[in-house]
XYZ file of C-alpha atoms in Angstrom:
237
model
C 1.051 -16.400 -9.101
C 2.692 -18.388 -9.360
C 4.915 -19.930 -6.542
C 8.398 -19.642 -5.745
C 10.965 -21.465 -6.277
C 13.468 -21.673 -3.122
C 15.715 -19.270 -4.742
C 13.089 -16.597 -5.144
C 11.533 -17.340 -1.419
C 15.626 -17.261 -0.401
C 16.122 -13.479 -1.877
C 12.705 -12.261 -0.889
C 13.871 -13.187 2.401
C 17.023 -11.455 2.281
C 15.984 -8.226 1.011
C 13.322 -8.516 3.890
C 16.062 -9.006 6.882
C 18.128 -6.160 4.276
C 15.212 -3.503 4.915
C 15.535 -4.812 8.650
C 18.323 -3.256 9.404
C 18.249 -0.615 7.125
C 15.126 0.557 9.047
C 16.669 -0.136 13.171
C 20.071 1.608 11.595
C 17.191 4.187 10.901
C 15.819 4.337 14.583
C 19.071 4.133 16.412
C 19.099 7.019 15.000
C 16.144 8.325 15.982
C 16.672 7.542 19.570
C 20.325 7.888 20.247
C 21.147 10.449 18.450
C 17.714 12.087 18.571
C 16.694 12.333 14.546
C 14.604 14.888 12.462
C 11.674 13.862 10.627
C 14.151 15.757 7.916
C 17.247 14.208 8.638
C 14.462 10.166 8.124
C 13.209 11.813 4.559
C 16.992 12.926 4.061
C 17.848 9.593 3.792
C 14.918 8.017 1.937
C 15.701 10.702 -0.327
C 19.012 9.388 -0.288
C 17.827 6.005 -0.806
C 16.346 7.232 -4.461
C 19.817 8.138 -5.264
C 21.619 5.431 -4.603
C 18.981 3.624 -6.346
C 18.640 4.960 -9.521
C 23.092 5.157 -9.909
C 22.134 0.504 -9.456
C 19.672 1.075 -11.867
C 21.825 2.368 -14.404
C 23.926 0.254 -13.483
C 21.597 -3.139 -14.931
C 21.462 -1.814 -18.010
C 23.932 -0.799 -19.106
C 25.199 -4.989 -17.527
C 22.145 -6.242 -19.588
C 22.896 -3.941 -22.353
C 25.529 -5.771 -23.029
C 25.061 -9.328 -22.214
C 22.562 -8.927 -25.695
C 25.599 -7.466 -27.420
C 26.222 -4.590 -29.519
C 22.744 -3.921 -30.984
C 21.812 -4.208 -27.428
C 24.325 -2.028 -26.316
C 23.590 0.627 -27.807
C 20.021 0.851 -27.180
C 20.632 0.094 -23.135
C 23.132 3.809 -23.397
C 20.189 4.940 -25.032
C 17.281 4.332 -22.558
C 20.020 4.716 -19.983
C 20.664 7.742 -20.630
C 17.093 8.829 -20.961
C 16.709 7.708 -17.560
C 19.775 9.550 -16.095
C 18.244 13.180 -17.520
C 14.735 11.782 -16.725
C 15.387 9.869 -12.349
C 17.902 12.298 -12.233
C 15.328 15.414 -12.221
C 12.950 13.904 -10.000
C 15.073 13.108 -8.049
C 16.400 16.460 -7.659
C 13.297 18.087 -7.900
C 12.172 15.295 -4.819
C 15.488 16.661 -3.242
C 14.706 20.511 -2.962
C 11.151 19.419 -1.656
C 12.245 17.730 1.103
C 14.644 20.912 2.412
C 11.874 23.165 2.007
C 8.719 21.344 3.827
C 11.100 19.793 6.748
C 14.921 21.639 5.604
C 14.090 25.083 7.044
C 14.486 25.421 10.413
C 16.808 22.532 10.752
C 19.991 24.090 7.552
C 19.593 27.399 8.886
C 18.898 30.381 6.571
C 17.186 30.160 3.134
C 18.906 27.542 1.023
C 18.433 29.113 -2.353
C 18.490 27.961 -6.409
C 17.855 24.002 -6.783
C 20.578 22.237 -6.670
C 22.256 24.197 -3.574
C 19.452 22.678 -1.475
C 20.556 19.413 -1.966
C 24.398 20.506 -1.628
C 23.605 21.620 1.885
C 20.610 18.151 2.965
C 23.266 16.113 1.804
C 26.196 17.875 3.913
C 23.314 17.939 7.516
C 23.429 14.393 6.162
C 26.592 12.859 6.199
C 28.157 15.709 8.236
C 26.756 16.957 10.919
C 24.077 14.232 11.982
C 25.804 11.324 11.921
C 24.068 9.866 9.353
C 26.887 8.540 7.053
C 26.964 5.802 8.763
C 22.946 5.022 7.753
C 24.243 6.162 4.621
C 26.198 3.333 4.085
C 23.991 1.252 5.198
C 22.129 1.724 2.919
C 23.793 2.462 0.099
C 25.121 -1.990 1.115
C 21.204 -3.065 0.997
C 21.180 -1.860 -2.270
C 24.589 -2.649 -3.706
C 23.834 -6.749 -1.923
C 20.232 -6.805 -3.652
C 22.847 -5.091 -7.188
C 25.025 -8.606 -6.707
C 22.821 -11.170 -6.673
C 20.945 -9.499 -8.845
C 24.061 -10.387 -10.465
C 24.177 -13.903 -10.670
C 20.020 -14.608 -10.379
C 19.935 -12.577 -14.078
C 22.984 -14.169 -15.935
C 20.031 -17.473 -16.558
C 17.435 -15.220 -16.355
C 17.758 -12.153 -18.850
C 16.730 -8.362 -17.410
C 13.601 -6.922 -19.524
C 15.858 -3.099 -20.701
C 12.814 -1.223 -20.824
C 11.030 -3.035 -17.639
C 14.680 -1.533 -15.716
C 13.839 1.702 -17.006
C 10.368 2.124 -15.101
C 10.779 -0.837 -12.038
C 11.814 2.101 -9.845
C 9.197 4.866 -10.398
C 6.147 2.952 -9.509
C 7.782 1.802 -5.330
C 9.104 6.112 -5.301
C 6.562 7.672 -6.834
C 3.768 5.891 -4.309
C 6.203 5.298 -1.252
C 7.467 9.357 -1.226
C 4.030 10.586 -1.653
C 3.060 9.141 1.551
C 6.139 9.944 3.278
C 5.619 13.207 2.515
C 2.215 13.481 3.247
C 2.609 11.995 6.584
C 5.920 14.236 7.122
C 3.522 17.208 7.191
C 1.137 15.835 8.400
C 3.965 14.844 11.679
C 5.073 18.167 11.667
C 0.867 19.979 12.409
C 0.618 16.922 14.821
C 4.543 18.582 16.814
C 5.810 14.602 17.371
C 8.789 14.799 16.176
C 10.596 11.610 17.995
C 6.756 9.863 17.848
C 6.591 11.047 13.768
C 10.458 9.855 12.774
C 9.587 6.313 14.040
C 6.287 6.206 12.270
C 7.613 7.076 8.876
C 10.374 4.141 9.055
C 7.467 1.642 10.208
C 5.338 3.760 7.430
C 8.583 2.619 5.114
C 9.291 -0.992 6.217
C 5.973 -1.954 5.972
C 5.896 -0.880 1.929
C 8.896 -2.656 1.787
C 8.264 -5.877 3.018
C 5.049 -5.636 0.712
C 6.487 -4.432 -2.297
C 9.333 -6.773 -1.628
C 6.318 -9.945 -2.009
C 5.281 -8.784 -5.569
C 7.060 -10.284 -8.704
C 9.399 -8.415 -9.757
C 8.617 -5.759 -12.702
C 12.088 -6.465 -14.557
C 12.166 -9.437 -15.157
C 12.289 -10.142 -19.123
C 8.909 -11.269 -20.142
C 7.470 -15.450 -21.614
C 6.567 -13.888 -25.080
C 9.502 -11.642 -26.231
C 8.135 -7.857 -27.466
C 9.901 -7.052 -31.524
C 12.817 -5.169 -29.448
C 14.084 -9.056 -27.914
C 13.494 -10.165 -31.000
C 15.861 -8.048 -33.023
C 18.451 -8.294 -30.850
C 18.212 -11.872 -30.882
C 17.744 -11.985 -34.303
C 21.563 -9.498 -34.519
C 22.715 -11.875 -32.351
C 22.259 -14.913 -34.678
C 23.436 -13.097 -37.358
C 25.891 -12.230 -35.746
C 26.476 -16.013 -34.780
C 26.121 -17.016 -38.277
C 28.420 -14.798 -40.080
């Protein structure tokens, strides 16, 4: 892995600082508002939603920068991503409700989308979680704005963007759900919620040190050669 330039180093320091701030907000909610393991994991799930929405925006912006052919490809990939990632997120949210939220949400919640509505209502209204959810959104919006600036001179990869969220989300949330089950068995709700926040913060810091998965490759694929050829043809005509 090569040395980071000043811009990348600054970006990573900002991202780590924002991750620490987001974690501190959740810790505050646990200690002051008495948030449970369910609320903490529900906030992590909400973060998945924010990441997915902004990733679609990144794909469309990248496609627009590549011209008409790139935009068509971006719309197609964004539609596929929305369905695939959306289904993953919905199923994951239902698991969170069924495994951790039955007691706090009261009556059994059936169906596929009803549990998600109940979880969001409980998170954003009944538990004063709106400030943490807003903080999570601001953190990712800040990263999104900086991504727009960074990719003006360094192209992003549409296939890379499509698959970028999965590695982070799958590894993190398998760990979080597994840890949450263990915490529930140990009957240590306060300590468990804090441990989950710590686990996610460590993961965010480690993931931030890895090379970004959405940079365009140094040797462009046939897809990019095709896009560039279309742009050159359009410029020459």
